[in-house]
Amino acid sequence: MAKNRLLRILTVLTSYGVLTFFALVMLFPFLVMLFTSLKTPADTFSYPPRLLPREQITVTLPGYERPLPLHLVEHEEGRTQPMALVEDNIRVGIFAPLQPDGSPDRSRVVMRRFGEVRVVGGEDPKTVLLDGAEVPVYEVNVDGEIQEMVVISRTAVGRFVNPDNPSESVLANVRLSPPVTRITAHPENYLTVVNLLGFDRALTNTALITILTVIGQLTTSVLGGYAFARLKFPGRDSLFLVYLGTVMVPFVVLIIPLYQLMVAIGWVNSMPALILPWLYTAYGTFLMRQFFITIPREVEEAALIDGASRLTILTRIFLPASVPALATLATFTFLYAWNSFFWPLVVVNTGNTRAQVLTLALNVLRGRASDSPNLILAGAAISIIPPTIVFALAQRYYVESVASSGLKG
Amino acid sequence: MRFLTFSPFVRLGAIALWVLSACAVPAPLPQQPAQPPAGEAPAAPASEEVVLRWRTRPDNKEEADVYASISDEVSKRIGVKLIYEPGGSETASYQDVLKTELASGTAPDVFWIPGTDIADFVERGLLLDLRPFAAKTPGYSDDNFYPEPMFHLTYNPATGKTGEVLWGLPRDVSTFVLYLNLDLINEAGAPDPRELAKAGKWDWAAFEEVARKVNALGGDIKGYGMNAWWGPYGAFMNAAGGGFFNKERNACNLTSKESLEGLAFLKKLYDEGLAVPYGEDSEPPFRAGKVGMFQNGRWATPGISTVTFNWDVVELPKGPSGHMGNWLFWGAYVVNKNTKHPELAWKLVDALTQPEIQAKVAARGTNIPSRRGEAVFEEFLKILPEKNNQAFLNGLADQPTAEGPLWTGSWPDFDRAMGAVVSDLLTGKITLEEFAKIACDEPSKAFNR
Amino acid sequence: MRLNRRLFLLSDLGPNRVLASLALWHGVQGALLIALGVGGLVSRTQLLSLVHGIALAGAVVVGFLSVVASIGIARRSHIGRAASLVVHYLLFIAALIGLASALDLFKGLDVLADYAAEGVPFLMAFVFMVGYALRTIELSERPVPRWRRRIGSAVMLVGGVGVALSLGLVTALLDWVAKLLQSPSALVWLALAVISVFLLRVMWRDPVAAWLGARRTHGEQLVGWLFLSPNLLGFLFFFAGPLLFSLYVSFTNWDAFNRRDWVGLENYARAFGLVVQPLRVPDQPASEALDVRTYSELMRVHLPGQSFLIGARDRLFWISLGNTLLFSALAVPLSVVPALFLAVLLNMRLPGMRLYRTLYFIPSVAAVVGVALIWQWMYNSQVGWINYFITEGINFINALLGTDIPDPQIRWLADSSYALLSVVIMSAWQWIGFNTVLFLAGLQTIPRELYEAATVDGANPRQQFFHITLPLLAPTTFYVLVTASIQALQVFDQVFIISNGTGGPGTSTLTMTLNLYQNGFQSFRQGYASALAWILFVVIFLFTLFQFRRQRKASSAYES
């Protein structure tokens, strides 16, 4: 018995572990989106990648006009310390002392600025042969002692000072000294995106299109679904089969003729093209019909005998009973209308701001701000957050009835 | 038993009426917020207002702003209300959208297209011949502009002769340079490419040495970076004495000895990991300070000038042919065949290519004027004085190959086929020998008409 | 008063006169419409514009119906009544559309968008919704108190009026009337609409119905069609019509600008054109074995002793077909199998499962465009998270086991061997949640008692899964597989964003839909693109049929 119990606990724990792992996988990209959208462009390119937006700390030191960035500088003895960068791109040489045989001793190198050293011989410089090339010999001061040295390599470094003791300064590689950072946030990225491409207009347009499409689809689907479910008329069942069959026709088959139809009517590049062709849906009709046939006939017949019209029956009896199905269809339509990309891409042009929608604006944004992932992801967030909220509100109906209504097919 | 009444009809009718009336167009709109701010022309002429729409393809926000401000300026000059529409960027299929709009009759009156697309647009009958208007314009001459673009812009496919017609005027020209991350180059102890170029020692060997030294810094640092389109690899082929086409521009030349030599050099850079992998956008890592040399045109300057490291530009290194094999990039303002105001559209094109306007574009650092002449260069050299603008002009002076359309074939088809096979080569999918055997098979189909 | 009204509805004139005049009216109407339609269709020798073609064909159809109505009414048949009602209904709709276009009402949607852009309408709509919530939401068991209902109604009223005002509905209505009075064509349309409504009413009246012998079922049939009509009109105009037109276009070489010649099956021949050539040596160049002006090398088949070269007229078609099938073959299992697994876990009905279910579902809610942008960034080979995780993982394994596995440093989106896989992973990620919810619903229909009985019989969980869960879940699995396949075969948004519309690197992410887009809207071979669309349709159809067959077989095996 105890063994069974242990097994049970283990199973539960493993299940939670697996479920949590997948939940993290599902959420992680959204976290990346949200946090990256709050970063500065430079921060997005840091490696290793980090979630939280960070920025470099600067300090103001007496004697320096501009604020100085802080870096973590590694000293020779291996100790690291935050220091302020006061001058960068200083070209220096790596000098090695000459051994008696004329070769440089690469184990005892020092770094010096070229201004600090002197060529031996002045006017008539002394040279040695190094790797097949004549190189000049320099006098270098090492701990107060003048040594003859040659340049074995060149590089550029920065000069750092200790912020607590500005007279203490070291030369060190800037790139390899990691910046000292603190957590920050740049919500103004969202404003930048909105101003950059008229995202506000795209947002209101998308909202308007979505609302009108949802209302229109609900209306036609409810009426059509009711006709298919409850009204007898010749050709009903064969027509229903045709409807069912069309669910399988991919949208791409329609894209060229539908586009040409829009050209013919003169709707290209305008809002009607984004709304009116989508007011009818075979899928929605099917969905509503499936729901309506489950409603008992008795109620309806009683109402008919009382002299109620079909429309009254539909609005007073059927609609209140089918809130879950309506919510499902509305959410489906909402997501479809909000996220659609292919059709707007074809029928609305990028230059047009009046009929711009979010997905298109995003597509332009990724070209215009190709160097600023923070802005692109801020745009993505603007397009993703509203449907997520709608889903969160509707999911009580939605998740359960997506499944059940879908399965009846 | 009146189970059916008219109430459904009446109700539906009322609803329909209400919905439809919601869509009525009210006469005066309260200050349309949707209008692109750039299009607001000051001092609009009264009564029947003529509005011209024009469009360019801005590569970034900075460029869009430049053209928006120019629109205002030109509007005042020619006394017509202008609406400037920044078109989609390169990734948002600018030319395809334009053609779709032309097919549906919603395209702008004047628009910019890249030089390579002129033939395609002309042969589809989408562009207006501007010659009659140009002939009446005092002071206009084809010779004011670079001859290579004008060759294509005045080519008449019906007669095969050039100089007869006028499809548009070049907006600007550009060439490639190498944008340098001086911090990386100095840190790597590599020689300064600018000094090598001055000393005449800036060739492929020197270029490779710098790339190698920078690359040796390790980590994610790369010596060189370019983007995956025909321009960058084409420059290497040109520099080796090869090119995409034969002299007559009617056959594929990718498998010539010279073209292969250029690609072989490039392939070596990629195979040895000296360059940002082919196919990845090199601009972000360059701007993040991780690439030593980044090959791009003048259009990248506004964006790059915001970086925090020390940067400059240098001309392309000279290849085996003794030249840097640079491109003369150009694009042109052309007029929609179906514009309602052809005369005004020409005026707009003419105004947009006047020296003062071009100077304004150049002043924002975006592009190089398309007009020739010392005065124009003088102006250009004054911009961003701390940077080496001469590098761009050196590129233009060293026998650049002009980008151009294919009058005997389809450039988009050629480009697509060539891009695929070159990508296979540079990402190591095929060897140079295999490339030499098959590279022209697909691109040649672009000449089948 | 009563008398006048009845006279107005013509009921007092007596059956004969009313019916005769109606039959006459329909006769004249039918003759006119047919003459107009046929005349219009015949007289235009040059290409008809699409809208005119549709309108004229519609006129012929309605005219024909009208003739039917005329004869039917004359013979006192209820069919005449039905035809008459249909004709007038269609005329009414046509008149409304005509009126709308005469007054430019459709373009008015753009203006509506201008008003909406100011944001106030959304605010007002929110106020309206708050009012509705106040009115209806029950906070406790008791019904909503009266005061709240009243306040709610008031708030709703404010919100509704606010929406109307801020959308400019009132000014629009006034403006509409003003325009109507100025436009003669609009007045004609309006008159037609009014006449249609009037005649509809006349025909609908009980006495007229009785004269024509219409029974209650006939009425119901008409109501059925009436209810279906908004749907059906949309179906015909925006679906069936375009579908047929697309079929026609696929037999032409239309370029959307000038050319539209009938080319028969050429487009299909071009897509499917293949040749197989034996090769002398396995690596013989394609240019020696093929006419490379027409054919391109697609692949080589090496059999023992002999190699063959397969050439295609349109290489990209075959590549895109291959990519699409490969994508589906990977993305469908990757999004279905983990979903089933997760659903089984969720079905353990432990506390907190609702939360997990919701979390899994979120990716399917987000726009593909946005999601693709996020993943594009995560896939970045140098600073992206995915390569970072891989590097860290490999370092960890190496440190743990002392092995020396190299870091692959995969260039996800720039390497043509990985690009499609990247899109597969992204799509599977996005679809898993949806499939999980479907499976979960299916699982919940399986009676618990079955498992309890199985446990008593000593079946272990694995046996239970394979012998109870899987067979009983078959209908769900079928549904999930079909929807996932249909979705996968049409993949477009993902590859368009990830490859900047090129299908690159190389041709590695060129799917059928993207190839169609490139042909239709980049090279403007709209005829060929239409043919590609139909081929894709057939592929999807075959796929679904195949799944149906398998499902049938499986379920019959289970039942027997």
Tab-separated table of C-alpha atoms in Angstrom, chain C residues 190-528:
chain	number	residue	atom	x	y	z
C	190	LEU	CA	-34.401	53.749	-54.094
C	191	ALA	CA	-37.588	53.619	-56.109
C	192	LEU	CA	-36.772	50.101	-57.242
C	193	ALA	CA	-36.170	49.086	-53.645
C	194	VAL	CA	-39.481	50.555	-52.531
C	195	ILE	CA	-41.387	48.909	-55.391
C	196	SER	CA	-39.767	45.562	-54.624
C	197	VAL	CA	-40.697	45.794	-50.965
C	198	PHE	CA	-44.238	46.771	-51.850
C	199	LEU	CA	-44.666	43.867	-54.262
C	200	LEU	CA	-43.051	41.499	-51.786
C	201	ARG	CA	-45.654	42.511	-49.259
C	202	VAL	CA	-48.472	42.108	-51.707
C	203	MET	CA	-47.368	38.636	-52.624
C	204	TRP	CA	-46.743	37.680	-49.016
C	205	ARG	CA	-50.270	38.520	-47.873
C	206	ASP	CA	-52.394	35.631	-46.712
C	207	PRO	CA	-55.224	36.233	-49.210
C	208	VAL	CA	-52.839	36.299	-52.148
C	209	ALA	CA	-51.142	33.195	-50.810
C	210	ALA	CA	-54.503	31.503	-50.532
C	211	TRP	CA	-55.473	32.432	-54.087
C	212	LEU	CA	-52.306	30.860	-55.344
C	213	GLY	CA	-52.814	27.728	-53.302
C	214	ALA	CA	-49.745	28.192	-51.112
C	215	ARG	CA	-49.734	26.124	-47.957
C	216	ARG	CA	-47.968	26.552	-44.692
C	217	THR	CA	-45.035	24.350	-45.707
C	218	HIS	CA	-44.485	26.510	-48.744
C	219	GLY	CA	-44.202	29.489	-46.454
C	220	GLU	CA	-41.712	27.678	-44.305
C	221	GLN	CA	-39.610	26.815	-47.328
C	222	LEU	CA	-39.479	30.449	-48.324
C	223	VAL	CA	-38.553	31.503	-44.828
C	224	GLY	CA	-35.786	28.920	-44.953
C	225	TRP	CA	-34.354	30.427	-48.089
C	226	LEU	CA	-34.815	33.879	-46.650
C	227	PHE	CA	-32.847	32.994	-43.541
C	228	LEU	CA	-30.154	31.399	-45.607
C	229	SER	CA	-29.978	34.199	-48.152
C	230	PRO	CA	-27.397	36.504	-46.528
C	231	ASN	CA	-25.175	33.520	-46.176
C	232	LEU	CA	-25.914	32.139	-49.588
C	233	LEU	CA	-25.404	35.443	-51.387
C	234	GLY	CA	-22.034	35.801	-49.715
C	235	PHE	CA	-21.228	32.222	-50.602
C	236	LEU	CA	-22.102	32.736	-54.255
C	237	PHE	CA	-20.480	36.111	-54.659
C	238	PHE	CA	-17.349	35.722	-52.584
C	239	PHE	CA	-16.776	32.010	-52.812
C	240	ALA	CA	-18.484	30.002	-55.537
C	241	GLY	CA	-18.132	32.663	-58.217
C	242	PRO	CA	-14.464	33.351	-57.547
C	243	LEU	CA	-13.864	29.605	-57.331
C	244	LEU	CA	-15.193	29.055	-60.841
C	245	PHE	CA	-13.376	32.105	-62.094
C	246	SER	CA	-10.174	30.736	-60.634
C	247	LEU	CA	-10.712	27.500	-62.517
C	248	TYR	CA	-11.157	29.478	-65.715
C	249	VAL	CA	-8.069	31.597	-65.070
C	250	SER	CA	-6.009	28.466	-64.542
C	251	PHE	CA	-6.560	27.658	-68.225
C	252	THR	CA	-5.279	31.045	-69.394
C	253	ASN	CA	-1.958	32.828	-69.432
C	254	TRP	CA	-3.308	35.894	-67.667
C	255	ASP	CA	-0.715	38.373	-66.424
C	256	ALA	CA	-3.147	40.770	-64.705
C	257	PHE	CA	-2.207	43.551	-67.144
C	258	ASN	CA	-2.761	42.780	-70.813
C	259	ARG	CA	-2.740	39.152	-71.795
C	260	ARG	CA	-5.523	36.674	-71.138
C	261	ASP	CA	-5.430	33.924	-73.786
C	262	TRP	CA	-6.892	30.493	-73.426
C	263	VAL	CA	-4.012	28.035	-73.177
C	264	GLY	CA	-5.881	24.877	-72.291
C	265	LEU	CA	-4.005	22.565	-69.997
C	266	GLU	CA	-0.640	24.225	-70.626
C	267	ASN	CA	-0.351	25.551	-67.063
C	268	TYR	CA	-0.923	22.128	-65.592
C	269	ALA	CA	1.401	20.548	-68.153
C	270	ARG	CA	4.045	23.056	-67.196
C	271	ALA	CA	3.734	22.294	-63.507
C	272	PHE	CA	3.774	18.551	-63.936
C	273	GLY	CA	6.177	18.381	-66.894
C	274	LEU	CA	8.885	15.842	-66.091
C	275	VAL	CA	11.441	13.925	-68.126
C	276	VAL	CA	13.622	11.029	-67.075
C	277	GLN	CA	16.950	10.660	-68.859
C	278	PRO	CA	19.455	7.846	-68.418
C	279	LEU	CA	22.975	9.066	-67.714
C	280	ARG	CA	26.241	7.779	-69.094
C	281	VAL	CA	28.108	8.536	-65.894
C	282	PRO	CA	26.443	9.412	-62.587
C	283	ASP	CA	27.805	12.947	-62.532
C	284	GLN	CA	27.249	13.766	-66.160
C	285	PRO	CA	26.310	17.460	-66.347
C	286	ALA	CA	22.630	18.134	-66.734
C	287	SER	CA	23.244	20.319	-69.764
C	288	GLU	CA	24.393	17.257	-71.733
C	289	ALA	CA	21.451	15.058	-70.851
C	290	LEU	CA	18.618	17.560	-70.901
C	291	ASP	CA	17.329	20.331	-73.043
C	292	VAL	CA	18.234	22.868	-70.402
C	293	ARG	CA	16.318	25.597	-72.147
C	294	THR	CA	13.050	23.955	-71.141
C	295	TYR	CA	13.959	21.513	-68.389
C	296	SER	CA	15.860	21.935	-65.175
C	297	GLU	CA	17.596	19.289	-63.196
C	298	LEU	CA	15.383	18.198	-60.354
C	299	MET	CA	17.174	15.183	-58.970
C	300	ARG	CA	19.328	12.197	-59.834
C	301	VAL	CA	18.397	8.621	-59.093
C	302	HIS	CA	21.247	6.194	-58.776
C	303	LEU	CA	20.306	2.589	-59.346
C	304	PRO	CA	22.927	-0.105	-59.473
C	305	GLY	CA	24.560	0.093	-62.888
C	306	GLN	CA	22.521	2.977	-64.169
C	307	SER	CA	21.789	6.506	-63.104
C	308	PHE	CA	18.883	8.601	-64.167
C	309	LEU	CA	18.393	12.291	-64.264
C	310	ILE	CA	14.957	13.659	-63.622
C	311	GLY	CA	14.316	16.979	-65.201
C	312	ALA	CA	11.312	19.200	-64.587
C	313	ARG	CA	9.801	21.996	-66.592
C	314	ASP	CA	9.156	23.933	-63.424
C	315	ARG	CA	11.693	22.851	-60.892
C	316	LEU	CA	10.341	25.221	-58.261
C	317	PHE	CA	6.939	23.569	-58.364
C	318	TRP	CA	8.395	20.201	-57.442
C	319	ILE	CA	10.677	21.702	-54.851
C	320	SER	CA	7.784	23.554	-53.278
C	321	LEU	CA	5.670	20.405	-53.344
C	322	GLY	CA	8.483	18.499	-51.668
C	323	ASN	CA	8.993	21.225	-49.069
C	324	THR	CA	5.286	21.384	-48.316
C	325	LEU	CA	4.983	17.637	-47.875
C	326	LEU	CA	8.127	17.516	-45.783
C	327	PHE	CA	6.883	20.375	-43.664
C	328	SER	CA	3.554	18.644	-43.089
C	329	ALA	CA	5.173	15.295	-42.441
C	330	LEU	CA	7.279	16.874	-39.702
C	331	ALA	CA	5.015	19.549	-38.294
C	332	VAL	CA	1.884	17.422	-37.971
C	333	PRO	CA	3.393	14.667	-35.807
C	334	LEU	CA	5.423	17.225	-33.875
C	335	SER	CA	2.288	19.125	-32.993
C	336	VAL	CA	0.020	16.121	-32.491
C	337	VAL	CA	2.083	13.609	-30.506
C	338	PRO	CA	3.195	15.963	-27.713
C	339	ALA	CA	-0.361	17.301	-27.636
C	340	LEU	CA	-1.754	13.836	-27.010
C	341	PHE	CA	0.841	13.272	-24.330
C	342	LEU	CA	0.040	16.567	-22.613
C	343	ALA	CA	-3.681	15.944	-22.861
C	344	VAL	CA	-3.312	12.592	-21.124
C	345	LEU	CA	-1.384	14.308	-18.330
C	346	LEU	CA	-3.948	17.081	-18.055
C	347	ASN	CA	-6.712	14.500	-17.944
C	348	MET	CA	-5.396	13.268	-14.596
C	349	ARG	CA	-7.574	16.067	-13.227
C	350	LEU	CA	-5.064	17.311	-10.737
C	351	PRO	CA	-5.539	20.769	-9.264
C	352	GLY	CA	-4.262	23.606	-11.465
C	353	MET	CA	-4.855	21.838	-14.762
C	354	ARG	CA	-7.068	24.639	-16.023
C	355	LEU	CA	-4.179	27.055	-15.711
C	356	TYR	CA	-1.869	24.773	-17.651
C	357	ARG	CA	-4.471	24.301	-20.334
C	358	THR	CA	-4.850	28.041	-20.721
C	359	LEU	CA	-1.105	28.570	-20.857
C	360	TYR	CA	-0.683	25.960	-23.572
C	361	PHE	CA	-3.371	27.595	-25.596
C	362	ILE	CA	-1.867	31.085	-25.691
C	363	PRO	CA	0.499	30.517	-28.652
C	364	SER	CA	-2.386	29.534	-30.908
C	365	VAL	CA	-4.065	32.835	-30.153
C	366	ALA	CA	-1.149	35.001	-31.274
C	367	ALA	CA	-0.698	36.281	-34.817
C	368	VAL	CA	1.648	34.153	-36.868
C	369	VAL	CA	3.383	37.308	-38.062
C	370	GLY	CA	4.189	38.373	-34.531
C	371	VAL	CA	5.187	34.880	-33.488
C	372	ALA	CA	7.469	34.530	-36.502
C	373	LEU	CA	9.220	37.767	-35.564
C	374	ILE	CA	9.833	36.524	-32.041
C	375	TRP	CA	11.196	33.213	-33.237
C	376	GLN	CA	13.300	34.859	-35.898
C	377	TRP	CA	15.027	36.630	-33.088
C	378	MET	CA	15.325	33.528	-30.919
C	379	TYR	CA	16.833	31.648	-33.863
C	380	ASN	CA	19.547	34.263	-34.403
C	381	SER	CA	22.659	32.160	-34.667
C	382	GLN	CA	24.920	34.516	-32.745
C	383	VAL	CA	22.913	36.116	-29.997
C	384	GLY	CA	19.739	33.998	-30.051
C	385	TRP	CA	18.394	31.996	-27.161
C	386	ILE	CA	18.101	28.689	-28.949
C	387	ASN	CA	21.773	28.412	-29.765
C	388	TYR	CA	22.568	29.646	-26.283
C	389	PHE	CA	20.517	26.838	-24.753
C	390	ILE	CA	22.153	24.319	-27.063
C	391	THR	CA	25.621	25.567	-26.148
C	392	GLU	CA	24.838	25.489	-22.441
C	393	GLY	CA	23.266	22.058	-22.719
C	394	ILE	CA	26.244	20.625	-24.531
C	395	ASN	CA	28.672	22.198	-22.083
C	396	PHE	CA	26.697	20.684	-19.250
C	397	ILE	CA	26.682	17.214	-20.808
C	398	ASN	CA	30.356	17.458	-21.616
C	399	ALA	CA	31.168	18.475	-18.061
C	400	LEU	CA	28.934	15.768	-16.631
C	401	LEU	CA	30.025	12.863	-18.780
C	402	GLY	CA	33.487	14.047	-19.657
C	403	THR	CA	32.614	13.761	-23.324
C	404	ASP	CA	33.739	16.159	-25.968
C	405	ILE	CA	30.675	16.832	-28.068
C	406	PRO	CA	31.321	19.882	-30.254
C	407	ASP	CA	28.930	22.788	-30.181
C	408	PRO	CA	27.064	22.613	-33.523
C	409	GLN	CA	26.516	26.397	-33.732
C	410	ILE	CA	23.543	25.846	-36.020
C	411	ARG	CA	22.733	28.739	-38.294
C	412	TRP	CA	19.025	28.103	-38.104
C	413	LEU	CA	17.660	30.510	-40.631
C	414	ALA	CA	20.711	31.059	-42.828
C	415	ASP	CA	21.495	27.418	-43.519
C	416	SER	CA	19.276	25.818	-46.102
C	417	SER	CA	19.408	22.454	-44.326
C	418	TYR	CA	17.909	23.877	-41.158
C	419	ALA	CA	15.627	26.649	-42.331
C	420	LEU	CA	12.606	24.453	-42.961
C	421	LEU	CA	13.175	22.633	-39.699
C	422	SER	CA	13.172	25.972	-37.914
C	423	VAL	CA	9.781	26.775	-39.355
C	424	VAL	CA	8.554	23.297	-38.402
C	425	ILE	CA	9.581	23.754	-34.783
C	426	MET	CA	7.990	27.172	-34.603
C	427	SER	CA	4.725	25.975	-36.143
C	428	ALA	CA	4.549	22.886	-33.970
C	429	TRP	CA	5.076	25.073	-30.940
C	430	GLN	CA	2.197	27.247	-32.026
C	431	TRP	CA	-0.207	24.392	-32.789
C	432	ILE	CA	0.415	22.115	-29.816
C	433	GLY	CA	-1.893	23.974	-27.459
C	434	PHE	CA	-4.863	23.870	-29.802
C	435	ASN	CA	-4.439	20.155	-30.393
C	436	THR	CA	-4.028	19.548	-26.672
C	437	VAL	CA	-7.372	21.148	-25.964
C	438	LEU	CA	-9.045	19.057	-28.651
C	439	PHE	CA	-7.533	15.871	-27.300
C	440	LEU	CA	-8.460	16.813	-23.766
C	441	ALA	CA	-12.080	17.223	-24.777
C	442	GLY	CA	-11.972	13.863	-26.498
C	443	LEU	CA	-10.450	12.238	-23.436
C	444	GLN	CA	-13.110	13.620	-21.191
C	445	THR	CA	-15.788	11.805	-23.156
C	446	ILE	CA	-14.207	8.449	-22.330
C	447	PRO	CA	-16.062	7.008	-19.328
C	448	ARG	CA	-13.908	6.685	-16.200
C	449	GLU	CA	-15.519	3.364	-15.402
C	450	LEU	CA	-13.661	1.765	-18.300
C	451	TYR	CA	-10.346	2.568	-16.685
C	452	GLU	CA	-11.542	1.451	-13.292
C	453	ALA	CA	-12.681	-1.849	-14.736
C	454	ALA	CA	-9.359	-2.237	-16.551
C	455	THR	CA	-7.448	-1.537	-13.342
C	456	VAL	CA	-9.450	-4.191	-11.592
C	457	ASP	CA	-8.573	-6.562	-14.420
C	458	GLY	CA	-4.922	-5.793	-13.778
C	459	ALA	CA	-4.137	-3.730	-16.888
C	460	ASN	CA	-1.178	-1.436	-16.362
C	461	PRO	CA	-1.336	2.218	-17.478
C	462	ARG	CA	0.483	1.450	-20.686
C	463	GLN	CA	-1.982	-1.223	-21.666
C	464	GLN	CA	-4.835	1.059	-20.693
C	465	PHE	CA	-3.457	3.772	-22.958
C	466	PHE	CA	-3.112	1.513	-25.979
C	467	HIS	CA	-6.259	-0.514	-25.478
C	468	ILE	CA	-8.714	2.023	-24.138
C	469	THR	CA	-7.511	5.560	-24.711
C	470	LEU	CA	-6.224	5.311	-28.259
C	471	PRO	CA	-9.134	3.382	-29.791
C	472	LEU	CA	-11.778	5.487	-28.083
C	473	LEU	CA	-9.941	8.659	-29.006
C	474	ALA	CA	-9.860	7.726	-32.691
C	475	PRO	CA	-12.517	10.227	-33.829
C	476	THR	CA	-10.680	13.054	-32.075
C	477	THR	CA	-7.369	11.924	-33.468
C	478	PHE	CA	-8.879	11.886	-36.897
C	479	TYR	CA	-10.246	15.374	-36.534
C	480	VAL	CA	-6.974	16.697	-35.138
C	481	LEU	CA	-4.935	15.062	-37.877
C	482	VAL	CA	-7.161	16.388	-40.641
C	483	THR	CA	-7.239	19.957	-39.386
C	484	ALA	CA	-3.524	19.960	-38.636
C	485	SER	CA	-2.717	18.574	-42.091
C	486	ILE	CA	-4.926	21.061	-43.889
C	487	GLN	CA	-3.294	23.845	-41.930
C	488	ALA	CA	0.202	22.521	-42.544
C	489	LEU	CA	-0.281	22.048	-46.272
C	490	GLN	CA	-1.269	25.694	-46.612
C	491	VAL	CA	1.591	27.147	-44.592
C	492	PHE	CA	2.376	30.673	-45.750
C	493	ASP	CA	2.676	33.402	-43.095
C	494	GLN	CA	5.518	31.694	-41.250
C	495	VAL	CA	7.744	31.137	-44.266
C	496	PHE	CA	6.893	34.523	-45.731
C	497	ILE	CA	8.130	36.334	-42.645
C	498	ILE	CA	11.061	34.062	-41.890
C	499	SER	CA	12.439	34.158	-45.436
C	500	ASN	CA	11.417	37.730	-46.287
C	501	GLY	CA	9.108	36.319	-48.929
C	502	THR	CA	11.921	34.671	-50.869
C	503	GLY	CA	11.531	31.075	-49.735
C	504	GLY	CA	15.215	31.187	-48.954
C	505	PRO	CA	17.927	30.440	-48.117
C	506	GLY	CA	18.063	28.969	-51.593
C	507	THR	CA	14.730	27.289	-52.092
C	508	SER	CA	14.652	25.605	-48.723
C	509	THR	CA	11.493	27.229	-47.374
C	510	LEU	CA	9.628	27.648	-50.638
C	511	THR	CA	6.241	26.121	-49.906
C	512	MET	CA	3.438	25.663	-52.410
C	513	THR	CA	1.536	28.674	-51.168
C	514	LEU	CA	4.604	30.871	-51.218
C	515	ASN	CA	5.449	29.649	-54.718
C	516	LEU	CA	1.930	30.522	-55.744
C	517	TYR	CA	2.271	33.984	-54.251
C	518	GLN	CA	5.573	34.538	-56.034
C	519	ASN	CA	4.145	33.429	-59.363
C	520	GLY	CA	0.917	35.346	-58.999
C	521	PHE	CA	2.001	38.553	-57.347
C	522	GLN	CA	5.711	38.870	-58.091
C	523	SER	CA	6.070	37.498	-61.601
C	524	PHE	CA	2.393	38.157	-62.379
C	525	ARG	CA	1.709	34.793	-63.928
C	526	GLN	CA	-1.792	34.778	-62.508
C	527	GLY	CA	-2.980	32.013	-64.809
C	528	TYR	CA	-0.195	29.719	-63.740
